[in-house]
Short mmCIF file of C-alpha atoms in Angstrom, two decimals:
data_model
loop_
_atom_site.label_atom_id
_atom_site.label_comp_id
_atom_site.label_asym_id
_atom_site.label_seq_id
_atom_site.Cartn_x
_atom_site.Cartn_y
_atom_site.Cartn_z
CA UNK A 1 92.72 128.59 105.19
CA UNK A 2 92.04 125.32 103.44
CA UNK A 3 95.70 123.98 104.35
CA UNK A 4 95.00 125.16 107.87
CA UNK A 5 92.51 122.64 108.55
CA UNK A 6 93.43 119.77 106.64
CA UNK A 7 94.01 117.11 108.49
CA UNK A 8 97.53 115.40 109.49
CA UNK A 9 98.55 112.35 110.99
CA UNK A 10 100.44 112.95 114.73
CA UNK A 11 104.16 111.99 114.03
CA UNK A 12 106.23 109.93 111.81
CA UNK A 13 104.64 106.45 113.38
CA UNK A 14 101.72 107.49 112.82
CA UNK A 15 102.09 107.79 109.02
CA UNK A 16 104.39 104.79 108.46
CA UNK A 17 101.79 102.03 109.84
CA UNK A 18 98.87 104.09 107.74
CA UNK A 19 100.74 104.17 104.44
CA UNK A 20 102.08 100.56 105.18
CA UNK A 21 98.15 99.54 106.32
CA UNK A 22 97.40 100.89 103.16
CA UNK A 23 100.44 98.45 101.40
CA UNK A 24 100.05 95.67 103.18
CA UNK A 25 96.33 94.21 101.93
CA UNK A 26 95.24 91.15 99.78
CA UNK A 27 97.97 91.75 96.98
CA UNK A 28 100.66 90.48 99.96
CA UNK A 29 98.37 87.85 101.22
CA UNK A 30 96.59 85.80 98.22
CA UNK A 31 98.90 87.09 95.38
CA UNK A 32 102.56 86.99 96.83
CA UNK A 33 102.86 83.25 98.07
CA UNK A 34 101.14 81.81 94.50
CA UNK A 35 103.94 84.00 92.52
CA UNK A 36 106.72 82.96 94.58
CA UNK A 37 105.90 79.27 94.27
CA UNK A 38 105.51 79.48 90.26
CA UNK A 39 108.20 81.46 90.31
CA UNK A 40 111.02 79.66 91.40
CA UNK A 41 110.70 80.88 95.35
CA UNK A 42 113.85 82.66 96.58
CA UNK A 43 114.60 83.92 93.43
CA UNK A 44 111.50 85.50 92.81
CA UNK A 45 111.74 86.84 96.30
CA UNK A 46 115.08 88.39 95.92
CA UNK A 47 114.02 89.77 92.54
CA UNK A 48 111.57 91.13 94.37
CA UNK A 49 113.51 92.72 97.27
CA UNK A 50 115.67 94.28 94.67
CA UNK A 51 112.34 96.28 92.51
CA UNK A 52 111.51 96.98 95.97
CA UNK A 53 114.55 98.60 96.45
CA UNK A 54 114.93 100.46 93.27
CA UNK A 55 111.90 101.30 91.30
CA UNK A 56 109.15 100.44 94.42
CA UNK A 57 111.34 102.95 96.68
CA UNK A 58 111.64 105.88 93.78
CA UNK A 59 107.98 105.84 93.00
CA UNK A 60 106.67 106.03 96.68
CA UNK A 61 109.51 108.76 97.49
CA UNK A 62 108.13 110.41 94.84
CA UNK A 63 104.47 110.42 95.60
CA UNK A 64 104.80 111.42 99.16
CA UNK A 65 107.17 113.91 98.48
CA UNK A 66 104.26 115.57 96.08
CA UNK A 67 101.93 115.39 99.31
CA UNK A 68 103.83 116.85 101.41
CA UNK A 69 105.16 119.50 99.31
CA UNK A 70 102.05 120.42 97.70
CA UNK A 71 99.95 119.88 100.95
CA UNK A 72 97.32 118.62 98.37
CA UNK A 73 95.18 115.59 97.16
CA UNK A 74 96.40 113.99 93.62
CA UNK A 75 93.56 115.86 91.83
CA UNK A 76 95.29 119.45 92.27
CA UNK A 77 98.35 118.40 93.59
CA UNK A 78 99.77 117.23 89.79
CA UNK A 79 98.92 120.74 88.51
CA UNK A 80 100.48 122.18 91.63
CA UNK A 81 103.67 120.61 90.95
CA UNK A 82 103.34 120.96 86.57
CA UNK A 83 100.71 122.95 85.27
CA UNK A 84 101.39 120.44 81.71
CA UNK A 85 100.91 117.61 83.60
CA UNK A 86 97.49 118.57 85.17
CA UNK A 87 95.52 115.81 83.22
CA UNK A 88 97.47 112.87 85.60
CA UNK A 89 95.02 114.17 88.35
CA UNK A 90 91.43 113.58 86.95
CA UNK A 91 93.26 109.55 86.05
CA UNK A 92 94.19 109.49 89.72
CA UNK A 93 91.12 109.87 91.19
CA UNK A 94 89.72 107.49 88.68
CA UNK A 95 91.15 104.33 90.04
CA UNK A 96 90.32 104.09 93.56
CA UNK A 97 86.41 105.16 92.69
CA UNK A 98 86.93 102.17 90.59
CA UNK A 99 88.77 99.80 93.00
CA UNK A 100 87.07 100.73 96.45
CA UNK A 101 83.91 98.96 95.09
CA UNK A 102 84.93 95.79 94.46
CA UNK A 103 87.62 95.36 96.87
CA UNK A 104 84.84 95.69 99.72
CA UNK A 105 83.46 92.61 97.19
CA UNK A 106 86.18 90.64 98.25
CA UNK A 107 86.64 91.99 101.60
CA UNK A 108 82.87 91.09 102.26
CA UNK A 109 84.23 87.72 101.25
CA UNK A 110 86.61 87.81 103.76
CA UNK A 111 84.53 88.98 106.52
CA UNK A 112 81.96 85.95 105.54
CA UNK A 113 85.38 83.48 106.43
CA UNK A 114 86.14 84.83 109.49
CA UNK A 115 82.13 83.83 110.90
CA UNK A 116 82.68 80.48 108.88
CA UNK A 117 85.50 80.01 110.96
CA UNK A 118 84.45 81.12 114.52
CA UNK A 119 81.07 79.47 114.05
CA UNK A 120 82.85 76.34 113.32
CA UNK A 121 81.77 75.86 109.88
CA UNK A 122 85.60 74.99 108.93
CA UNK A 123 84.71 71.52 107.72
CA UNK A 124 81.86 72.70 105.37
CA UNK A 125 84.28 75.54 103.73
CA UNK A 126 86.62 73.17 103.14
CA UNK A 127 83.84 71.58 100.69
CA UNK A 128 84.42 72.33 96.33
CA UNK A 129 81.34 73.90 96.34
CA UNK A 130 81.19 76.16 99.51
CA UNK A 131 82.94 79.15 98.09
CA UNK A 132 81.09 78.90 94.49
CA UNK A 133 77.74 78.72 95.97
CA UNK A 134 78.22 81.44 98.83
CA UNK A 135 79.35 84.03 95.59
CA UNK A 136 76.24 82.80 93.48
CA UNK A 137 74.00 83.50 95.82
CA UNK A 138 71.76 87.07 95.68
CA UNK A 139 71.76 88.64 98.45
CA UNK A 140 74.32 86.38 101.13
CA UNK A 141 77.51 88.60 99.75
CA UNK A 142 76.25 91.39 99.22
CA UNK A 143 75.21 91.73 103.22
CA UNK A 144 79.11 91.24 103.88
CA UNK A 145 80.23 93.45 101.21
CA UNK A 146 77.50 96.34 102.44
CA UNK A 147 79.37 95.49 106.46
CA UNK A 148 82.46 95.22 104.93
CA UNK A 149 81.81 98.95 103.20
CA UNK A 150 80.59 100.02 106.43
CA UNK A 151 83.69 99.02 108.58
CA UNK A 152 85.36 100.90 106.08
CA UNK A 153 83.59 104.10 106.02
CA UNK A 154 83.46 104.56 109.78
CA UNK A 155 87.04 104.96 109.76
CA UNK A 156 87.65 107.33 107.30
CA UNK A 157 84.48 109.35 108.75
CA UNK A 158 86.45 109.50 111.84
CA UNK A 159 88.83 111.81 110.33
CA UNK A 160 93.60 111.11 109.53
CA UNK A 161 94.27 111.00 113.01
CA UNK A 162 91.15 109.74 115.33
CA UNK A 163 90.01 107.20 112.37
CA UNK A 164 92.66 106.25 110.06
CA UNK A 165 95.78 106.79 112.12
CA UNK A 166 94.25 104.83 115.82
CA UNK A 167 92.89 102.36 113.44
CA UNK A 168 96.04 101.56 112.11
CA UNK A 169 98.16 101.78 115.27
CA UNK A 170 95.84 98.63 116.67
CA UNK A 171 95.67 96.54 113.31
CA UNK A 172 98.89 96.91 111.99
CA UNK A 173 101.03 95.41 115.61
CA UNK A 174 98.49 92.83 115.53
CA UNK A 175 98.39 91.46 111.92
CA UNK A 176 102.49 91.57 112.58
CA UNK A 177 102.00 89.34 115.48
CA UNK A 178 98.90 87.69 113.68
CA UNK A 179 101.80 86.84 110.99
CA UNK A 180 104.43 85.37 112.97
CA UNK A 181 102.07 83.01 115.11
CA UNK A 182 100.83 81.26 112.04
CA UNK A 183 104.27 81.15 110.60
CA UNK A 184 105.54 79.68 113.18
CA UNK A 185 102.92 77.42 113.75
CA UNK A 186 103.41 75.98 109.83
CA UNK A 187 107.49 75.66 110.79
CA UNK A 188 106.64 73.15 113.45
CA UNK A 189 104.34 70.63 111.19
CA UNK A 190 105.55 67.75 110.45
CA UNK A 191 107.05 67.97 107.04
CA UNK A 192 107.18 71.51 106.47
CA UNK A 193 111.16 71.49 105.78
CA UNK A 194 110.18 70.30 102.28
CA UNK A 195 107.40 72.77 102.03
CA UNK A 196 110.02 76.04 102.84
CA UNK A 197 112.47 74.82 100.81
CA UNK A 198 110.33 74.81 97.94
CA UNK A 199 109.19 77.98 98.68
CA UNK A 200 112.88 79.67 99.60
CA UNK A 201 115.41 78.27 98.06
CA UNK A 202 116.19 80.07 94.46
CA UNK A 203 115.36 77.57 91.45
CA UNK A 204 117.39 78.80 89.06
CA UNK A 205 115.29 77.07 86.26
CA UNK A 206 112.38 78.93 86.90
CA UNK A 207 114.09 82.65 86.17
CA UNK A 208 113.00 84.02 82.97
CA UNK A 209 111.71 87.77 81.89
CA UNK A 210 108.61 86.38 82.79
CA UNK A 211 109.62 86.39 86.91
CA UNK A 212 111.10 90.06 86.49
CA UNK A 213 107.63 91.41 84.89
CA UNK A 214 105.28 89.40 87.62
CA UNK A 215 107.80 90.16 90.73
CA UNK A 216 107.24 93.82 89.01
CA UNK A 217 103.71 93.60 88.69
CA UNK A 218 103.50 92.37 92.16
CA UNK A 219 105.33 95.10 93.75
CA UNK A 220 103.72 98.17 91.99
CA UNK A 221 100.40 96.89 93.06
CA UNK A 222 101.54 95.83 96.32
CA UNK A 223 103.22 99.07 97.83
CA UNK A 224 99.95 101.34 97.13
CA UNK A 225 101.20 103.07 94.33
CA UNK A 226 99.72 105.51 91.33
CA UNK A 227 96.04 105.09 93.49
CA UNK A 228 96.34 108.57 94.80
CA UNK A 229 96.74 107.20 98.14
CA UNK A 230 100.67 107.93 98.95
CA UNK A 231 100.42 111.72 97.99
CA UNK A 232 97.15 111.71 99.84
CA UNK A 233 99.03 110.21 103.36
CA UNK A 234 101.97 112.32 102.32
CA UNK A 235 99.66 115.64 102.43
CA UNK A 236 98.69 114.76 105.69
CA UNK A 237 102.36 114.28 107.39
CA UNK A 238 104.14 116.90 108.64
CA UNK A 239 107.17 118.47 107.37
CA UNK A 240 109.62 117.47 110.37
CA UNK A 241 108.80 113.78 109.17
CA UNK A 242 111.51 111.90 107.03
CA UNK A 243 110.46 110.88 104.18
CA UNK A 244 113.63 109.12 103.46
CA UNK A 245 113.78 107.34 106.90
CA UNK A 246 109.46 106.33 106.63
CA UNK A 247 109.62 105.51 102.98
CA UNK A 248 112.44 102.67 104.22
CA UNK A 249 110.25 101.30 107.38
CA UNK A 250 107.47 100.97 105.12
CA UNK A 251 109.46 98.93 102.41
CA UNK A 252 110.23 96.95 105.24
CA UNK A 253 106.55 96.18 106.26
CA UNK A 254 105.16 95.73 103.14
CA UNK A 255 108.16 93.22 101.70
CA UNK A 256 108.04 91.35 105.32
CA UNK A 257 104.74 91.02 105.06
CA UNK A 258 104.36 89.84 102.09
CA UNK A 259 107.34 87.20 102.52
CA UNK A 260 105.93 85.91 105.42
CA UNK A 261 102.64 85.16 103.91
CA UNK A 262 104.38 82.95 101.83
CA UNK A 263 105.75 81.62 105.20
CA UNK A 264 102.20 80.75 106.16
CA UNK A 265 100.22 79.77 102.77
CA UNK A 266 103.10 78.07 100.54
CA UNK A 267 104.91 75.10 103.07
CA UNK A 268 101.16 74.48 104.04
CA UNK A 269 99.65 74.38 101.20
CA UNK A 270 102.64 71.82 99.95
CA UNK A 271 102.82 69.87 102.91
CA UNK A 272 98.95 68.72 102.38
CA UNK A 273 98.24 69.36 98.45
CA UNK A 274 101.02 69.12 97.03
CA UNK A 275 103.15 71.33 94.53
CA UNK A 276 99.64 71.26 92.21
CA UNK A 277 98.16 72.80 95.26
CA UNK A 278 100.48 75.81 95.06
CA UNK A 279 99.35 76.59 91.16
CA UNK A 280 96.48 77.86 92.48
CA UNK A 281 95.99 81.50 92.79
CA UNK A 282 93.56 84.68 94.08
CA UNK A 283 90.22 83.91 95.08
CA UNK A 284 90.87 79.37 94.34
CA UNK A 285 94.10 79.76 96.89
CA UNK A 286 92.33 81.85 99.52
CA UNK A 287 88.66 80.44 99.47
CA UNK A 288 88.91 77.17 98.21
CA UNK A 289 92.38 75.42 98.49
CA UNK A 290 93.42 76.99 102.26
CA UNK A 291 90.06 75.53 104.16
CA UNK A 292 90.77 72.13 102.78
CA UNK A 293 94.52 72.49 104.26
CA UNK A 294 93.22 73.76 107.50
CA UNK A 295 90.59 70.79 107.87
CA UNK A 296 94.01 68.43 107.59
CA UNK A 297 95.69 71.00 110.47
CA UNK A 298 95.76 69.64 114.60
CA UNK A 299 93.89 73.36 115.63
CA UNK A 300 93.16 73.82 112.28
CA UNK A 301 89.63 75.61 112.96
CA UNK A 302 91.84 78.01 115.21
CA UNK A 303 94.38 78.88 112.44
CA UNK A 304 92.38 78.96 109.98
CA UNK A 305 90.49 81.11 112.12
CA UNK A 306 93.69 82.97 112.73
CA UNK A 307 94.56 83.52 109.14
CA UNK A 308 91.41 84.94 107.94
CA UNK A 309 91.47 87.50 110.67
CA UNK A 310 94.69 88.62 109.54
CA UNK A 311 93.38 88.93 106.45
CA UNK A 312 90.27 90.66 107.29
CA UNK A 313 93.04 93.25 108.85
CA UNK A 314 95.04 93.63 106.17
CA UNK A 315 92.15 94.20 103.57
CA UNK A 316 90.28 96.88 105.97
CA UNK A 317 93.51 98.87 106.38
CA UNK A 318 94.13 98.89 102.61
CA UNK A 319 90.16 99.75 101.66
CA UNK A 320 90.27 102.76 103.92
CA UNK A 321 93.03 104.01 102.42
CA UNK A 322 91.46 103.73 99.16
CA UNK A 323 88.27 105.37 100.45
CA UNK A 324 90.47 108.22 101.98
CA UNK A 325 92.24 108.82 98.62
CA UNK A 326 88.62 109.59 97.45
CA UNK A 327 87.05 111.60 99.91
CA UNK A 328 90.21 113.57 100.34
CA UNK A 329 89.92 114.73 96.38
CA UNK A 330 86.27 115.22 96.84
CA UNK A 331 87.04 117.52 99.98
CA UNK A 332 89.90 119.47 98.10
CA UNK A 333 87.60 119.46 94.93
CA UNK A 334 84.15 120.85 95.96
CA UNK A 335 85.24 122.08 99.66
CA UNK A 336 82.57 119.91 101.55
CA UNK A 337 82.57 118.05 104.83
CA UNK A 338 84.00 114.24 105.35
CA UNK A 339 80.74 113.12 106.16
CA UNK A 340 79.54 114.32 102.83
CA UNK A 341 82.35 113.17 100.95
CA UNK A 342 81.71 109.67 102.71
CA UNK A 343 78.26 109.54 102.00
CA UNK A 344 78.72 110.38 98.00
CA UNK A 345 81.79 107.39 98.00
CA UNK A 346 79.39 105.23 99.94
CA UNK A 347 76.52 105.27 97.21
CA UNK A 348 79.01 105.17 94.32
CA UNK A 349 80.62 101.84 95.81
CA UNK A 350 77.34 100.44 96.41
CA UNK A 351 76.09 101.23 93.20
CA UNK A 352 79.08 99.80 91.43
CA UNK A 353 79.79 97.15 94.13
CA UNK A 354 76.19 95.49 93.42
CA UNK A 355 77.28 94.25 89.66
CA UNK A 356 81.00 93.10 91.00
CA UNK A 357 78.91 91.02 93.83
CA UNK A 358 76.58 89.62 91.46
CA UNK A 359 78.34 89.15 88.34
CA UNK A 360 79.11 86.06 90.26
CA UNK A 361 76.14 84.44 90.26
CA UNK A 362 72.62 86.06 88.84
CA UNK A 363 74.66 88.05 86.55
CA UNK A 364 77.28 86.18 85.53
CA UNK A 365 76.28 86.07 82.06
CA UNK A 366 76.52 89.06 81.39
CA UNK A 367 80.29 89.70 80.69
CA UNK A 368 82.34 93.17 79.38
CA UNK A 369 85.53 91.81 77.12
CA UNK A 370 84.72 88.28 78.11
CA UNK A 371 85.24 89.74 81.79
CA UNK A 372 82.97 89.31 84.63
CA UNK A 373 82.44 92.85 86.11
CA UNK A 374 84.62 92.37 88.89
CA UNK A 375 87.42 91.16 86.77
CA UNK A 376 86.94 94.05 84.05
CA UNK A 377 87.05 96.54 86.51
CA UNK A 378 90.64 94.93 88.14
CA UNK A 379 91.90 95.12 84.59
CA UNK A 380 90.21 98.90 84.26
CA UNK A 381 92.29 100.13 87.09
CA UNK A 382 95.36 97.70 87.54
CA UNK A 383 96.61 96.68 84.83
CA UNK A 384 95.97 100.37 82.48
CA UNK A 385 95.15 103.05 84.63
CA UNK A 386 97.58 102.43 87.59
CA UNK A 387 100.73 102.09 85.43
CA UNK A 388 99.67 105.14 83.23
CA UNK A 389 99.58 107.59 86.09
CA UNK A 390 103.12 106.75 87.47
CA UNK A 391 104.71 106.31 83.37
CA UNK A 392 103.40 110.31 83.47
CA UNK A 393 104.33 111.15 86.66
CA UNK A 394 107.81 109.96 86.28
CA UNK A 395 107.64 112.40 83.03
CA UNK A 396 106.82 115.07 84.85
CA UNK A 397 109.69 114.70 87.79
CA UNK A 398 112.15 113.18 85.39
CA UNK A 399 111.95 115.26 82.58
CA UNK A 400 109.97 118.43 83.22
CA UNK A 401 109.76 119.77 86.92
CA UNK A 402 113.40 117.73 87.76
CA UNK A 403 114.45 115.03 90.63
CA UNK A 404 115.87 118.05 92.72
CA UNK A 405 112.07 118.87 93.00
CA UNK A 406 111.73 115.53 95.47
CA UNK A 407 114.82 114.99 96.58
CA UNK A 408 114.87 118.58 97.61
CA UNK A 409 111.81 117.88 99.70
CA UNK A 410 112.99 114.34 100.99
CA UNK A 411 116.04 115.99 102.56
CA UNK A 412 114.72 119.51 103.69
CA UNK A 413 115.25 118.66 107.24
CA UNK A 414 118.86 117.95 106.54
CA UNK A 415 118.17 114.71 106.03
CA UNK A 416 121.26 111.76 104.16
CA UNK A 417 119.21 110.45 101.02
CA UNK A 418 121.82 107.58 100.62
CA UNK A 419 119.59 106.65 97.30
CA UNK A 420 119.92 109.63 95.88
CA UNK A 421 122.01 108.70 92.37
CA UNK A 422 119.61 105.50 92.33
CA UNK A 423 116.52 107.72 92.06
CA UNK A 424 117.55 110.19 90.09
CA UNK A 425 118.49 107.21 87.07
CA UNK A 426 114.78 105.50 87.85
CA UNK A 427 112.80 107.93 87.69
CA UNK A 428 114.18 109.41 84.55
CA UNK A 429 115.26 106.17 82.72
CA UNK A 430 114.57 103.28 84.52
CA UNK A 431 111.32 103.49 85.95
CA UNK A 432 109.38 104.09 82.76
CA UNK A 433 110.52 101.67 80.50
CA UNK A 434 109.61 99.00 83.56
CA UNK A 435 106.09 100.78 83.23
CA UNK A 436 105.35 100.26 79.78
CA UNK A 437 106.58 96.88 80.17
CA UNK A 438 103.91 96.19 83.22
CA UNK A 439 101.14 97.93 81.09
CA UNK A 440 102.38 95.51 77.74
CA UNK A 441 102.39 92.82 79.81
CA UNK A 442 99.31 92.36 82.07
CA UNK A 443 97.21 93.43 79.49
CA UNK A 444 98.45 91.02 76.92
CA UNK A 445 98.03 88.27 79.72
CA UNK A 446 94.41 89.51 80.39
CA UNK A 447 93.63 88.59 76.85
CA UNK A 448 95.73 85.54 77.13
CA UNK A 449 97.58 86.35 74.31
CA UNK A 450 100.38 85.42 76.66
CA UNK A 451 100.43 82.88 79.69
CA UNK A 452 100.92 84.15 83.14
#
């Protein structure tokens, strides 16, 4: 009965601009362009485009293959698949109840940008201070990131198809077309040759084991995977989808995506900072150094206005997914309604949100690791829990259950998987000795036992 009335998304469109909504978020926009440019540009980009290819492709196969087949959320859906492997589920569900909180943080920061922006205020966020004192204040961010929460729950309380599939189907087209406005704008400044050079052409100099891990780093967190969400949207599409053939369209969002924000941030940010301008990264690139270039713009209120509507997009696709992930393991786990389900994740987020808000301001002395509670919980749930969950679950497929598992579900329409010796050598070799490499690395940067 229970897989009788689970939900589903309509068709194979339907879940390819859901799970890339759910890729496509602040990782593409604020992370991507600062990596390429300290990165040597088009070599970190085709680095990039190759992970993408190879170990980004076999891990999302994987986890929507689970959905499907298992027609479960990651909780029970690990055990389904493994009974030894049970444990990966309880870790699963872990990291979006940690991340959902304070990514509506910094999504209510976003949503305070886009009213800075249409009220005019462009000048006065372009200011040192603006963005410091708007995060220090009590009770200012914590009204966006209780809207920002809000926006997000509505969707996902509107069920797959009428909330997060219609939502998607209108934000994704126009954050696409959001995109290539603003890139195209930046192309025709004055200047901005020098600016896409710097950020495309390959410098050579810059390639070091260093570029591999963060163009790894980036990619893992980029494409929405380990979070629970994939085999979540994969237990909602129907079997007459191919996997194969919507696994490939949303590589091709989320990498586009993300190489276009480079497009828009990095030749702008160079034209009128500088290259110094493009060593800034996360919240400094997106809050601080952007309004100052968009103050020096002709229209510059109006793409800057642009910009952080695209944004706002890109961050409200990828929180509901999050918040979906949740509520659909709460559903599967204690057989209650959405709206239940939505109201328990809605005080949780709240409750956690609150410190991740303030431990900006009032409560920023009070610090966990030498981490304010935002950035301890990032750590928590990107940098150890997230590559955990896929080093087991490429255990379990590579070593236990067996590829032919997935790739026996990927083709079971009749389906070419043109990939398949590539997977089959990731997931069983490949894939987790990049894992343990991502997990040594970002938490030895964290500590700054190494620089990154």
């Amino acid at each position: 009965m229970e897989k009788k009335k689970r939900g589903s998304f309509t068709g194979e469109i339907g879940f390819v601009l859901a799970a890339a909504g759910s890729a496509v978020g602040l990782g593409n926009l604020w992370r991507f362009p600062y990596l390429a440019a300290q990165y040597g540009g088009g070599i970190f980009i085709l680095v990039y485009i190759i992970l993408a290819l190879t170990f980004g492709f076999t891990l999302m196969t994987t986890e929507i293959a689970i959905g499907r087949k298992t027609k479960l959320s990651p909780t029970r859906a690990y055990k389904e698949v493994d009974s030894k492997f049970g444990f990966i589920g309880p870790i699963a569900f872990i990291i979006p109840v940690i991340i959902l909180p304070y990514y509506c943080v910094i999504g209510g920061w976003v949503t305070k940008y886009v009213t800075v922006f249409a009220a005019g205020q462009n000048i006065a966020a372009a200011e040192d201070s603006f963005f410091g004192n708007f995060i220090g204040r009590e009770y200012a961010p914590l009204i966006f990131f209780i809207i920002f929460l809000g926006l997000t729950s509505l969707i996902v309380i509107s069920g797959v198809e009428k909330g997060i599939e219609k939502v998607s189907s209108y934000l994704m087209p126009a954050l696409i077309v959001l995109a290539v406005i603003i890139c195209i704008y930046v192309i025709t400044i004055p200047g901005s040759s020098a600016g896409i050079k710097y950020y495309l052409l390959p410098d050579f100099s810059k390639f070091s084991f260093k570029t591999v891990c963060a163009a790894m780093g980036q990619m893992f967190y980029s494409m929405s995977l380990a979070m629970g969400i994939m085999i979540t949207y994969g237990s909602y599409t129907k079997d007459e989808v191919s996997i194969v053939k919507s696994v490939n369209q949303i590589e091709i969002f989320d990498t586009g995506i993300a190489i276009l924000a480079g497009m828009m941030v990095v030749p702008a940010v160079y034209i009128f900072s500088g290259e110094a301008g493009t060593s800034q990264s996360g919240a400094g690139l997106m809050f601080v150094t952007l309004p100052k270039v968009f103050t020096q713009m002709t229209a510059g209120r109006f793409i800057g206005g642009l910009f952080f509507v695209l944004v706002f997009f890109a961050a409200l696709t990828s929180s509901v997914s999050v918040m979906e992930a949740i509520v659909s393991m709460l559903i599967d786990r204690f057989h209650i309604s959405r709206i239940k389900a939505c109201l328990g994740v809605i005080i949780f987020s709240v409750a956690l949100g609150i410190p991740c808000s303030l431990g900006n301001g009032v409560w920023s002395h009070i610090t966990i690791l030498g981490m304010d509670f935002l950035t301890f919980f990032d750590f928590i749930s990107n940098s150890l829990l997230l590559p955990i969950v896929a080093f087991f679950t490429c255990l379990m497929i590579g070593w236990s259950t067996g590829a032919d598992y997935i790739i026996g579900e990927a083709t079971k329409n009749g389906e070419t998987f043109k990939r398949e010796k590539i997977y089959r050598v990731m997931i069983k070799y490949i894939a987790p000795v990049l894992l343990l490499i991502i997990l040594v690395f970002y938490t030895l940067a964290q500590f700054n036992i190494i620089k990154f």
